[in-house]
Every structure is written in structure tokens, then in C-alpha cells.
mmCIF file of N, CA and C in Angstrom:
data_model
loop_
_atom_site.group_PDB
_atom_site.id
_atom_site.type_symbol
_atom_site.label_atom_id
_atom_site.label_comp_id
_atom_site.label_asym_id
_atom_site.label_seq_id
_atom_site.Cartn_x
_atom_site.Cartn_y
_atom_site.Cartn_z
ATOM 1 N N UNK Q 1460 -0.461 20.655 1.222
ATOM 2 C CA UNK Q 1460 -0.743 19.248 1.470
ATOM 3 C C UNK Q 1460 0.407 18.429 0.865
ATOM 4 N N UNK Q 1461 1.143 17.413 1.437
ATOM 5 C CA UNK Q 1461 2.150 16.816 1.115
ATOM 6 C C UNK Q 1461 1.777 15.280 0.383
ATOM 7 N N UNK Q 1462 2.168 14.680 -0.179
ATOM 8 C CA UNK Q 1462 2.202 13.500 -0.901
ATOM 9 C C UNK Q 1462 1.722 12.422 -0.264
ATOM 10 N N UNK Q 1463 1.668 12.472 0.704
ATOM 11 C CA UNK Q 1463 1.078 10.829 1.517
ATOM 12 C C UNK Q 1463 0.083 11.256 2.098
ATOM 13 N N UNK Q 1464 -0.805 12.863 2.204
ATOM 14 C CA UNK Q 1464 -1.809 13.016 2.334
ATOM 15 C C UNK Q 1464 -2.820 13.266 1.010
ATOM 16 N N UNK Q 1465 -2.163 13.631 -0.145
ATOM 17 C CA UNK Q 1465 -2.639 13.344 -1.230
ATOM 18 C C UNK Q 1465 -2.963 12.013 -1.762
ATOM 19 N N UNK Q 1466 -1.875 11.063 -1.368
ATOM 20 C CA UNK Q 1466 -1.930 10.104 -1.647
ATOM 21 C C UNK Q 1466 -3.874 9.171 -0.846
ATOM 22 N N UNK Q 1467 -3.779 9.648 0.063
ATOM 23 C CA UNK Q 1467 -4.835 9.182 1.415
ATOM 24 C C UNK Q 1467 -6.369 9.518 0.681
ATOM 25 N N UNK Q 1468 -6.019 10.699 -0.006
ATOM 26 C CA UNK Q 1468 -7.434 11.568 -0.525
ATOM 27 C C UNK Q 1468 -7.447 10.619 -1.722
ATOM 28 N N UNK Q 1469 -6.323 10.819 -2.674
ATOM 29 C CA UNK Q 1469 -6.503 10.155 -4.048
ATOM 30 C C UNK Q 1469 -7.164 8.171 -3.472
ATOM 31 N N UNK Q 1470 -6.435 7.701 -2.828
ATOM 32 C CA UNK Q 1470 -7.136 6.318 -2.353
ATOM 33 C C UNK Q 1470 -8.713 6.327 -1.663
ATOM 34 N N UNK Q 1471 -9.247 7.434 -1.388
ATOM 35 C CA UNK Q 1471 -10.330 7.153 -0.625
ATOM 36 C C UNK Q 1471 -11.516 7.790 -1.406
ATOM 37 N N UNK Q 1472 -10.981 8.889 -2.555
ATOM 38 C CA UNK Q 1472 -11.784 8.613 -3.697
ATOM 39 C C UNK Q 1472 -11.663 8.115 -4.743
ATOM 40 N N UNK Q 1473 -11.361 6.904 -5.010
ATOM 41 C CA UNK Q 1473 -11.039 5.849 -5.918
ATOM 42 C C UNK Q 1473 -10.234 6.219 -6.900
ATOM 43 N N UNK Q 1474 -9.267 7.109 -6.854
ATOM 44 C CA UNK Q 1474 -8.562 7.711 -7.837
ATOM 45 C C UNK Q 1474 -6.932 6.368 -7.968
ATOM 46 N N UNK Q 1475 -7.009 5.679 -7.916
ATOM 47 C CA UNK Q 1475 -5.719 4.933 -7.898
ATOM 48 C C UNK Q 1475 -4.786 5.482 -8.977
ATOM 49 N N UNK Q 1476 -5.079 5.755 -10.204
ATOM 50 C CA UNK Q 1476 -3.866 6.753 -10.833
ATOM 51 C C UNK Q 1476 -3.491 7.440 -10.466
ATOM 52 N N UNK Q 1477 -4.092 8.694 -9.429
ATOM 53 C CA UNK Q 1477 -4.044 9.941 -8.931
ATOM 54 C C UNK Q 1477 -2.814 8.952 -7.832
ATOM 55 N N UNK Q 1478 -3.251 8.355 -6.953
ATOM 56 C CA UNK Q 1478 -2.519 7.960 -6.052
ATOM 57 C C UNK Q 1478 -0.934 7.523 -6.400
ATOM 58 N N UNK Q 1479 -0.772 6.832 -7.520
ATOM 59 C CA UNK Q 1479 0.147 6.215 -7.911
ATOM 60 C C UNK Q 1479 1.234 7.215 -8.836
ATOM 61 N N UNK Q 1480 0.430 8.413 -8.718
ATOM 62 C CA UNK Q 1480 1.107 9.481 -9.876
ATOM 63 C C UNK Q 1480 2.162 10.021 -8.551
ATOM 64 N N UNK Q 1481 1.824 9.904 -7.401
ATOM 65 C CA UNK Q 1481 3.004 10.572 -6.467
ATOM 66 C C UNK Q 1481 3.888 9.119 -5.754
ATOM 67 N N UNK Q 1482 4.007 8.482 -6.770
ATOM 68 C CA UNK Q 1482 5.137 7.692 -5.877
ATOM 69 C C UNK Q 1482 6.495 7.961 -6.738
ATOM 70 N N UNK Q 1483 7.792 7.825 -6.646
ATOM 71 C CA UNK Q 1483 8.644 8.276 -7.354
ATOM 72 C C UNK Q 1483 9.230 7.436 -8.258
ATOM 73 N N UNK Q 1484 9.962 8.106 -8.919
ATOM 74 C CA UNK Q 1484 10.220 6.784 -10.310
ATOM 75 C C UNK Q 1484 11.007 5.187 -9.499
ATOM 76 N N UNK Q 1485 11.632 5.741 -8.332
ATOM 77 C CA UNK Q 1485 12.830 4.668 -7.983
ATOM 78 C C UNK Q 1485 11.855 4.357 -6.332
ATOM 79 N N UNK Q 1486 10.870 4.341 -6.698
ATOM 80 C CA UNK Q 1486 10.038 3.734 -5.206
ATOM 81 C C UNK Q 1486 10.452 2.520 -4.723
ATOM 82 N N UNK Q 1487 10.238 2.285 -3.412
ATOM 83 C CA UNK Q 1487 10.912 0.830 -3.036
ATOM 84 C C UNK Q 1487 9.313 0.768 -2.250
ATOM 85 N N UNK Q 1488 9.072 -0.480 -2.597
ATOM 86 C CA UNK Q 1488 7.788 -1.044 -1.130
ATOM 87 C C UNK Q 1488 7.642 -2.298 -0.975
ATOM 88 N N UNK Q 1489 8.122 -2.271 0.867
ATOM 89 C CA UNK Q 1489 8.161 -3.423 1.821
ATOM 90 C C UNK Q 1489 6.957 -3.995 1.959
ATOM 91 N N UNK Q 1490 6.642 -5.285 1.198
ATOM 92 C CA UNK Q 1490 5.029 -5.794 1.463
ATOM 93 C C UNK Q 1490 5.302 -6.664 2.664
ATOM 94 N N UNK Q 1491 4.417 -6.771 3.616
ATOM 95 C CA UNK Q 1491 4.568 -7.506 4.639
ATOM 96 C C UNK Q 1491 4.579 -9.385 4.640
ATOM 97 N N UNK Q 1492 4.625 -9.774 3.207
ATOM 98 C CA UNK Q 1492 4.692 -10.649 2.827
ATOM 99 C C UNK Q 1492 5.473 -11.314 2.123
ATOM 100 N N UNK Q 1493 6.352 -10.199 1.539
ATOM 101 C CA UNK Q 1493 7.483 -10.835 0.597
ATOM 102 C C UNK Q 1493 8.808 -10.139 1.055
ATOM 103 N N UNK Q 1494 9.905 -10.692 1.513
ATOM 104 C CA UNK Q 1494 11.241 -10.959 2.104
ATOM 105 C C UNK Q 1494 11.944 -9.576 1.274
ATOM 106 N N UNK Q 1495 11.973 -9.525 -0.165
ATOM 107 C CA UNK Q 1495 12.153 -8.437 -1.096
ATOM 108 C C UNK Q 1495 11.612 -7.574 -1.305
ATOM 109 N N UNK Q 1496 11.868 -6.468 -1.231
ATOM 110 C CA UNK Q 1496 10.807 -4.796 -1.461
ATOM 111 C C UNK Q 1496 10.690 -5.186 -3.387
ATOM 112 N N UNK Q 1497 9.329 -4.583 -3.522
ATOM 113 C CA UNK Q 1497 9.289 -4.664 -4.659
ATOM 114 C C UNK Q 1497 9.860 -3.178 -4.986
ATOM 115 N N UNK Q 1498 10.782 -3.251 -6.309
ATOM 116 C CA UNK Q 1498 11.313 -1.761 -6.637
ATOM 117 C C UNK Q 1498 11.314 -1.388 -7.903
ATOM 118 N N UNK Q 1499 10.755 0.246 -8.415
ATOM 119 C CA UNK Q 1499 10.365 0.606 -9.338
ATOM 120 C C UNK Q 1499 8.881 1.040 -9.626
ATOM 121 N N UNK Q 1500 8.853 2.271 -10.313
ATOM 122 C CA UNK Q 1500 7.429 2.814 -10.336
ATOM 123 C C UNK Q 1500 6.072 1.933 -10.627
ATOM 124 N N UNK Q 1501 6.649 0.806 -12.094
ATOM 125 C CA UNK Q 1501 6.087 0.374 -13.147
ATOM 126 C C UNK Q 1501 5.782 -0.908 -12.360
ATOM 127 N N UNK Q 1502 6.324 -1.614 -11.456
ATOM 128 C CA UNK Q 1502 6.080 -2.842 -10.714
ATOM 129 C C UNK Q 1502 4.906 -2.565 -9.297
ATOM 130 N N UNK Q 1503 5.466 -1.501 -8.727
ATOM 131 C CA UNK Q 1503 4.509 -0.825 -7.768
ATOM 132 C C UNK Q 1503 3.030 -0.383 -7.999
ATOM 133 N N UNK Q 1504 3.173 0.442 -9.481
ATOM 134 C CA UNK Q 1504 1.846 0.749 -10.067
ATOM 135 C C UNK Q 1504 1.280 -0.642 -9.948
ATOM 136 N N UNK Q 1505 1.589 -1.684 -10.866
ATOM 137 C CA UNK Q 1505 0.818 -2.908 -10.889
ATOM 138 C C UNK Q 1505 0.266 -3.460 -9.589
ATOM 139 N N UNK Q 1506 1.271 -3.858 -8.962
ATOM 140 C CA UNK Q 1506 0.814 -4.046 -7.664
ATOM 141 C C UNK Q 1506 -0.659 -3.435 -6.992
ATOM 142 N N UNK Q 1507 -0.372 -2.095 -7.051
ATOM 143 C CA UNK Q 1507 -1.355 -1.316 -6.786
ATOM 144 C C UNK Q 1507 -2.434 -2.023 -7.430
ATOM 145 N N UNK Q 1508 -2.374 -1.953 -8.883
ATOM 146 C CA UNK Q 1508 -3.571 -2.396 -10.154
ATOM 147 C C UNK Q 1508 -4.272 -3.079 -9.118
ATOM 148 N N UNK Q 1509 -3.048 -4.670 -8.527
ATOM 149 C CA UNK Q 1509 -4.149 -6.048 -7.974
ATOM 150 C C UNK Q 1509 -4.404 -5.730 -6.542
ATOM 151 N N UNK Q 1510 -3.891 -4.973 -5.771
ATOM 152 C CA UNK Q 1510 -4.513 -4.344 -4.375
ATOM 153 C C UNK Q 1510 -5.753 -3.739 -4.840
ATOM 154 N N UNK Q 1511 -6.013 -3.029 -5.593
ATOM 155 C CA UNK Q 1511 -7.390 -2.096 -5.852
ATOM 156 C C UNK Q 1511 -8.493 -3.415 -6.117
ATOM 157 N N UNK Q 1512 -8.353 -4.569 -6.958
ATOM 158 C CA UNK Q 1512 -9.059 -5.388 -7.017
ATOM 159 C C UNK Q 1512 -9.539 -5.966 -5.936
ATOM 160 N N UNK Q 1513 -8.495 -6.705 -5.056
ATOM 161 C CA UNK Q 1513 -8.452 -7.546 -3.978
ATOM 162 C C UNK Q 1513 -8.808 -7.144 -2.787
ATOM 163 N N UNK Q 1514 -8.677 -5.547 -2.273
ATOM 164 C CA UNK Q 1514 -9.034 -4.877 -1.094
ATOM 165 C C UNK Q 1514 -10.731 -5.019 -0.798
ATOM 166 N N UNK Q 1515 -11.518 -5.165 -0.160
ATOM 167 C CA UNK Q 1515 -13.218 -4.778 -0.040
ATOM 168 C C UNK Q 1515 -13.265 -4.060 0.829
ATOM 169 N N UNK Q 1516 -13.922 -2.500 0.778
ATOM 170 C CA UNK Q 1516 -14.452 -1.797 1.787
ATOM 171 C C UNK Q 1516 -13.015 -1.635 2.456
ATOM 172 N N UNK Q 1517 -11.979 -1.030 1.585
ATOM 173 C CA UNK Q 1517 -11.367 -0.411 1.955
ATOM 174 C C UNK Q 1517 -11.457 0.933 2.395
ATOM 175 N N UNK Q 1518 -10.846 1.195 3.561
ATOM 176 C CA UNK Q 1518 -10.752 2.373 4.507
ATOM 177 C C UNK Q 1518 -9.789 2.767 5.404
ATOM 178 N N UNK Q 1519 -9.173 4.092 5.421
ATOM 179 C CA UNK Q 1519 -8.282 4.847 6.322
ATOM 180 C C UNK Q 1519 -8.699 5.098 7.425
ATOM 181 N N UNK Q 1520 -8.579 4.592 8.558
ATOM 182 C CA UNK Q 1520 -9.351 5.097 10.294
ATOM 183 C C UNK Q 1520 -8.350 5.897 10.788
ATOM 184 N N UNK Q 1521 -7.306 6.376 10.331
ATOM 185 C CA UNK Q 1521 -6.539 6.837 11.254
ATOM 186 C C UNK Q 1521 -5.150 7.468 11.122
ATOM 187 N N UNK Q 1522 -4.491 8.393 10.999
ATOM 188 C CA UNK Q 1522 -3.313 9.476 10.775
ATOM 189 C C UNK Q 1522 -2.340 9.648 11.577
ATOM 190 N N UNK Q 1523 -0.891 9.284 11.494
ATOM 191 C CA UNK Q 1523 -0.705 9.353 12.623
ATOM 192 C C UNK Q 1523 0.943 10.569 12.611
ATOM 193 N N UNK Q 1524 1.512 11.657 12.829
ATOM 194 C CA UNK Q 1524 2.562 12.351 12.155
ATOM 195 C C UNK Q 1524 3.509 11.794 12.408
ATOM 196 N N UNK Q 1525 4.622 10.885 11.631
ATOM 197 C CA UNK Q 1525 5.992 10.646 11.329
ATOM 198 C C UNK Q 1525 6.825 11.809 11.045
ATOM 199 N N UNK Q 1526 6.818 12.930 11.874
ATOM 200 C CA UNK Q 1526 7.516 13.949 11.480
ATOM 201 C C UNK Q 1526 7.169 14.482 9.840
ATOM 202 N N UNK Q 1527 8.461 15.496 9.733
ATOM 203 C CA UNK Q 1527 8.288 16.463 8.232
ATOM 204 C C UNK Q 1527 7.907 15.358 7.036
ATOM 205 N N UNK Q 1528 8.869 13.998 7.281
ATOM 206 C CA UNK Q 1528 8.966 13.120 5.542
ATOM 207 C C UNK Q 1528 8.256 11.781 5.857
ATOM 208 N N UNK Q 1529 7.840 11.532 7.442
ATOM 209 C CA UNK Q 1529 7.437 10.059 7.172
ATOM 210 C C UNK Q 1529 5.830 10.278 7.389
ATOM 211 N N UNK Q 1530 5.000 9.187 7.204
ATOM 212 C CA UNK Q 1530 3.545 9.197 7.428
ATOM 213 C C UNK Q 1530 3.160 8.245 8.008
ATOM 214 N N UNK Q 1531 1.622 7.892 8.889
ATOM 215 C CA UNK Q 1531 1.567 6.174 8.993
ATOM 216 C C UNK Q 1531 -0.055 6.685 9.005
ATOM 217 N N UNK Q 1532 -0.733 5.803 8.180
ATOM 218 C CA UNK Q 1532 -1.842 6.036 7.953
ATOM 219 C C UNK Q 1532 -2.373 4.315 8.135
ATOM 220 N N UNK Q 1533 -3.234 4.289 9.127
ATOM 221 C CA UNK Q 1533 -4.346 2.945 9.557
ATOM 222 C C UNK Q 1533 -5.603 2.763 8.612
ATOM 223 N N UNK Q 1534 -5.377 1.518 8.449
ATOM 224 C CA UNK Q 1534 -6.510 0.988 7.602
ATOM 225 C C UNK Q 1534 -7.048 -0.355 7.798
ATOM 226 N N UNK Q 1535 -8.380 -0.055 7.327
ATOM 227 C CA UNK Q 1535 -9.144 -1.669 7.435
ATOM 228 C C UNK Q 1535 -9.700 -1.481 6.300
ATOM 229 N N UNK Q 1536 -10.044 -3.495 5.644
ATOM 230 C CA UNK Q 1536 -10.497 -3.739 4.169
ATOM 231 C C UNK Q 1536 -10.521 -5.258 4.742
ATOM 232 N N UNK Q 1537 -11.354 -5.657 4.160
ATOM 233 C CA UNK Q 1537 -11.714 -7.284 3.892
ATOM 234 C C UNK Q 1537 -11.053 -8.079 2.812
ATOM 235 N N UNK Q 1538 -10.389 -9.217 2.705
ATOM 236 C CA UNK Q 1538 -9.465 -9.630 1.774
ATOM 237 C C UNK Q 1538 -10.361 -11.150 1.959
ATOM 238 N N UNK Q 1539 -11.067 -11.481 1.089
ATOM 239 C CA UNK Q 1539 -11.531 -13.355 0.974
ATOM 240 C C UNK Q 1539 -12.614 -13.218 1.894
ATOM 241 N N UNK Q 1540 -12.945 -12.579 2.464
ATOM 242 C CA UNK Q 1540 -14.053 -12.515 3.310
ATOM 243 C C UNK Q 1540 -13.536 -11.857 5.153
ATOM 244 N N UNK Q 1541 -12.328 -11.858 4.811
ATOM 245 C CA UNK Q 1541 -11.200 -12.116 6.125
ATOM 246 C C UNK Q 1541 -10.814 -10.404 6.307
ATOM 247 N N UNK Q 1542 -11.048 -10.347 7.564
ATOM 248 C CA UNK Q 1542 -11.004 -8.657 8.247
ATOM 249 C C UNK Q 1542 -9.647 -8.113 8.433
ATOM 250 N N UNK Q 1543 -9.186 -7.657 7.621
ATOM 251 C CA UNK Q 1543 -7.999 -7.336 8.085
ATOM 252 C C UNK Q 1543 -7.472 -5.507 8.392
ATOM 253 N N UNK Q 1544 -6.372 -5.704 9.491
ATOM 254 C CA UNK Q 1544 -6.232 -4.464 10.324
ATOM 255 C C UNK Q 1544 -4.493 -4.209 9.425
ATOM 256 N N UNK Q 1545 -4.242 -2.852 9.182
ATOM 257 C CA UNK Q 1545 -2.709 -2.524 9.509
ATOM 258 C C UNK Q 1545 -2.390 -0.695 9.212
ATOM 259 N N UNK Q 1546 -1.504 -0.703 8.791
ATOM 260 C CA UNK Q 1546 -1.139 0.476 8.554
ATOM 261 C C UNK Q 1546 -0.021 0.674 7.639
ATOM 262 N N UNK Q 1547 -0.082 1.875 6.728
ATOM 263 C CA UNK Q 1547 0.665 2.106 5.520
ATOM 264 C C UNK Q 1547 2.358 3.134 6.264
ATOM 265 N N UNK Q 1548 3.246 2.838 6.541
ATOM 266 C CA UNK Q 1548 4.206 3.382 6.283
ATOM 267 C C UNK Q 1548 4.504 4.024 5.310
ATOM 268 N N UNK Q 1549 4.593 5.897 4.949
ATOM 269 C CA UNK Q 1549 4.888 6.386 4.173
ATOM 270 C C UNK Q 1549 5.957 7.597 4.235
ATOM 271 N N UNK Q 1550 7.086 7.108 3.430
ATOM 272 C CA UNK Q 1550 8.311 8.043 3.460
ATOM 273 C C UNK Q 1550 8.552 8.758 2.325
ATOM 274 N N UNK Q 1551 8.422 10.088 2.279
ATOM 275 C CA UNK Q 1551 8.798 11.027 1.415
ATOM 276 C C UNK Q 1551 10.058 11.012 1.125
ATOM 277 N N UNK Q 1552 10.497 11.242 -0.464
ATOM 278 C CA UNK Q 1552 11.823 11.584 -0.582
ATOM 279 C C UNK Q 1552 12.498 13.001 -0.777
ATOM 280 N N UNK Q 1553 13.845 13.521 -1.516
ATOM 281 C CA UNK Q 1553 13.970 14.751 -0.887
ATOM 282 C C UNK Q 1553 13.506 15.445 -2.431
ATOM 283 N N UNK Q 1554 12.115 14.993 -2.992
ATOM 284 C CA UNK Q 1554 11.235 15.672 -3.574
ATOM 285 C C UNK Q 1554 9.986 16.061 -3.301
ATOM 286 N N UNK Q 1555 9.711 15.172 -2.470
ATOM 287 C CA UNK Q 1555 8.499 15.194 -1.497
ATOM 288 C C UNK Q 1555 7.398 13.997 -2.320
ATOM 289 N N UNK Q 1556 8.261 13.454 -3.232
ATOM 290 C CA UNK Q 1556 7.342 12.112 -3.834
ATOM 291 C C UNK Q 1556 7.847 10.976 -3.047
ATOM 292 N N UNK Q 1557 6.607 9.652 -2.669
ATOM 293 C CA UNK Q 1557 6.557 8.652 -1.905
ATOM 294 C C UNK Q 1557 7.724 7.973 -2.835
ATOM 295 N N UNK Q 1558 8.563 8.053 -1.661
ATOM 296 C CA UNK Q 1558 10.032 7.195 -1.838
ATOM 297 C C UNK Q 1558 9.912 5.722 -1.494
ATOM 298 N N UNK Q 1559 9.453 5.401 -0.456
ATOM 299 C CA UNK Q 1559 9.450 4.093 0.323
ATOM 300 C C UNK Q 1559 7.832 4.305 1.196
ATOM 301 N N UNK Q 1560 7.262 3.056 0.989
ATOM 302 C CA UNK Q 1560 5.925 2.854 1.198
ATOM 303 C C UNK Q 1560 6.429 1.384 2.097
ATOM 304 N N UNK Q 1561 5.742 1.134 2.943
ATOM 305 C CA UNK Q 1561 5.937 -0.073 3.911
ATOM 306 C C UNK Q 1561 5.053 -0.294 4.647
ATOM 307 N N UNK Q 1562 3.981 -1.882 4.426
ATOM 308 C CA UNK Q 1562 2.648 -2.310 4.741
ATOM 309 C C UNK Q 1562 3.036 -2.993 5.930
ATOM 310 N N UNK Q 1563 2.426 -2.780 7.164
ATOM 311 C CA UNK Q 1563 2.404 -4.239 8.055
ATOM 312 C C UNK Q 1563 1.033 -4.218 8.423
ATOM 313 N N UNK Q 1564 0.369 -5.781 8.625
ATOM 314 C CA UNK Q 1564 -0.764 -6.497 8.649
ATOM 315 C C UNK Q 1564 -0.883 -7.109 9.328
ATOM 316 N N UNK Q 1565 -1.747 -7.180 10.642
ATOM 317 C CA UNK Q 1565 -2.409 -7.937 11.280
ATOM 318 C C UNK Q 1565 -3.768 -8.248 11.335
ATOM 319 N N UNK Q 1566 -4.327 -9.229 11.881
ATOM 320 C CA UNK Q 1566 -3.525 -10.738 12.383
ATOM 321 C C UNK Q 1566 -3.014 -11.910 11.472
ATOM 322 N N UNK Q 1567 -2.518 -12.367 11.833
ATOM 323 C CA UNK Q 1567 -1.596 -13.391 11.255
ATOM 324 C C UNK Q 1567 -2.200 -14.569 9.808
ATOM 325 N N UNK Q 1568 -3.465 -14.627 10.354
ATOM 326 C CA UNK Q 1568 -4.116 -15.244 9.422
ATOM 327 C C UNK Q 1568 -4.300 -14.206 8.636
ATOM 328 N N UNK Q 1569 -5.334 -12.849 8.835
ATOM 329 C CA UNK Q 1569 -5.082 -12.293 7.460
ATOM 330 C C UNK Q 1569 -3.867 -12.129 6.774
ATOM 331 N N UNK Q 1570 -2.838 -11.730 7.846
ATOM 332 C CA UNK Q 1570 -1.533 -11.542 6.592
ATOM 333 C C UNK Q 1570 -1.334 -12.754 5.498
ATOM 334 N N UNK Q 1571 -2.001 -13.819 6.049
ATOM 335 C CA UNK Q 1571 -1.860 -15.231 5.534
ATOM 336 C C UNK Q 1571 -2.316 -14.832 4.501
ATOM 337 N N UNK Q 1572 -3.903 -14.893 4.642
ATOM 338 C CA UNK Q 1572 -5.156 -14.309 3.274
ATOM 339 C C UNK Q 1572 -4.688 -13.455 2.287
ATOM 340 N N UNK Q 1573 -4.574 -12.150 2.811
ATOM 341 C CA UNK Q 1573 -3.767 -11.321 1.801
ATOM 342 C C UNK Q 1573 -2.602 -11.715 0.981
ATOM 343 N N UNK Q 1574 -1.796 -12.364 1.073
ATOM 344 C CA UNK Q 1574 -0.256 -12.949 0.402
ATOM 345 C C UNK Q 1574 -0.349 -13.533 -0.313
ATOM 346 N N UNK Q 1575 -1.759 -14.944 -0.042
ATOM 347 C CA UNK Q 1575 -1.910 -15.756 -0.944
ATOM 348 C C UNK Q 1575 -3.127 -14.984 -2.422
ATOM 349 N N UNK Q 1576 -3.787 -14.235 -1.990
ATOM 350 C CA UNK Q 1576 -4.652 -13.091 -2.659
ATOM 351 C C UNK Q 1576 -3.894 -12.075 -4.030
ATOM 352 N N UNK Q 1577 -2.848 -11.682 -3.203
ATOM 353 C CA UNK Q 1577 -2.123 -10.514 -3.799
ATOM 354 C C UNK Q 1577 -1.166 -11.462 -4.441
ATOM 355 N N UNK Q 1578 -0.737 -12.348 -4.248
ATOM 356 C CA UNK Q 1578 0.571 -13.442 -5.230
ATOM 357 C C UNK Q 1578 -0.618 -13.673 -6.457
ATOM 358 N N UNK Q 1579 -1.621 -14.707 -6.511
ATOM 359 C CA UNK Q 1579 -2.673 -14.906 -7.538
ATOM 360 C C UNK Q 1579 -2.947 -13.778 -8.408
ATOM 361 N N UNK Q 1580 -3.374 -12.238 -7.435
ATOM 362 C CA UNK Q 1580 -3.132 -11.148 -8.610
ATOM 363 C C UNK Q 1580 -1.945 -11.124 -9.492
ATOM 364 N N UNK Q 1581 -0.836 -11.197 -8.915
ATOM 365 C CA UNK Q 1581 0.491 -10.627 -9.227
ATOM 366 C C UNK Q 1581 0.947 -11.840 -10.553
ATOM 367 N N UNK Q 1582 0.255 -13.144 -10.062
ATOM 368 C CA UNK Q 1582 0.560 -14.348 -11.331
ATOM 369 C C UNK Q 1582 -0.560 -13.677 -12.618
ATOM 370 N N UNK Q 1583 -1.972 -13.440 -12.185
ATOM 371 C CA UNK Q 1583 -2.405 -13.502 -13.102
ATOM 372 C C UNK Q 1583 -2.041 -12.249 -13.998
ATOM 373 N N UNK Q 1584 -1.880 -11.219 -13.673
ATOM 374 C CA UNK Q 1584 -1.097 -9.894 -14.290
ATOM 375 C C UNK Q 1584 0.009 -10.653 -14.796
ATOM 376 N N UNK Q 1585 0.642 -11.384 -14.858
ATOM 377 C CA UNK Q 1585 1.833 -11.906 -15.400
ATOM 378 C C UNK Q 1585 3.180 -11.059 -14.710
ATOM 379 N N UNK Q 1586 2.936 -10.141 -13.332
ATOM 380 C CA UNK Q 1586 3.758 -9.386 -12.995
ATOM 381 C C UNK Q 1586 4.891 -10.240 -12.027
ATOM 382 N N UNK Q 1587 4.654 -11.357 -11.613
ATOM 383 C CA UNK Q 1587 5.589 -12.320 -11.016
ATOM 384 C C UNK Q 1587 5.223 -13.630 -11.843
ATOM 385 N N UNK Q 1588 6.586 -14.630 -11.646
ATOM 386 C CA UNK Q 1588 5.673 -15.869 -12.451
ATOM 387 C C UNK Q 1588 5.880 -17.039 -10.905
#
């Protein structure tokens, strides 16, 4: 079993350490909301921290094979009350730990919901100011 299917198991039984233990020290991840990849294990973990809060009735519907190193795994979760659809871009590196992770979110208003959701986490963590 490779890292972004571990990763899928560790997220869907609430293991978020487990999940976050296979991303790599020099991870990069494209949020569909901010212009800059956030980069680094220790910024990503956090992130994660305020996604685990902010997600409701989060769930994986769907697998899709990116070849040997990439992944794309579909998901739905409620953010503010607001339904939102997308899918996780996941790229292995040449350790087989999640190198580059990359979210896109539809529809437009949720991407809205979520940004303004996940920034408020990210202030109140003190992880952006």
C-alpha cells in the first residue's frame, strides 16, 4: 500500500497524525485558495490541525490512478453549513512520501466558504497573521 492510500485510510479513521506522518519533510501544498503553496512539514501539519476542525462529515467517494507516483482521491464535507465537492491531488516523491498535495474545490461559493473558514483557523493558530 503506498502513501496516499495510507494517507486515505489514516483520514477516514480519524487518525490525522497517522496521516500527516507520510507527508515529507520539504512538502509543498497548493490550496485552492491561496496564490502561494504553503511549504514545509511543520506549516502543512498545522494546516491540517485547522482542516480537521473545519471539515463536517468529511468523506472520500472516490479513487482515481495517477499512475505509479500521483493519486486523486474525491471528497465531500460541509464547511459553515455549505456542501462542498473536490478532490485531493496527491504526488509521491522519490521516497514514496507525499511530496506535493494539491486541493481543487468546487463550487465557487464553497471555495469562497472554505478560504474564509481555513484563513480564521490559520489566524487563530497564530500560523498566518
Amino acid at each position: 500500500m503506498n502513501a496516499a492510500e495510507r494517507f486515505r485510510k489514516a483520514i477516514e479513521a480519524g487518525d490525522f497524525a497517522g496521516a500527516t506522518a507520510l507527508f515529507a519533510d520539504d512538502i509543498t501544498f497548493h490550496s485552492p485558495v491561496k496564490f502561494r503553496p504553503f511549504e514545509g512539514v511543520e506549516v502543512v501539519r498545522a494546516l491540517f490541525g485547522v482542516l480537521q476542525r473545519t471539515f463536517q462529515d468529511f468523506e472520500y467517494v472516490g479513487q482515481y490512478d495517477g499512475g505509479p507516483d500521483g493519486h486523486v482521491l474525491r471528497f465531500r464535507t460541509v464547511v459553515n453549513g455549505k456542501q462542498v465537492d473536490g478532490i485531493d491531488l496527491i504526488q509521491l516523491d522519490a521516497d514514496g512520501r507525499i511530496g506535493t498535495f494539491t486541493v481543487m474545490i468546487r463550487p465557487l461559493s464553497a471555495l469562497t466558504t472554505v478560504g474564509e473558514a481555513i484563513y480564521a483557523g490559520l489566524v487563530a493558530d497564530g500560523v498566518v497573521s
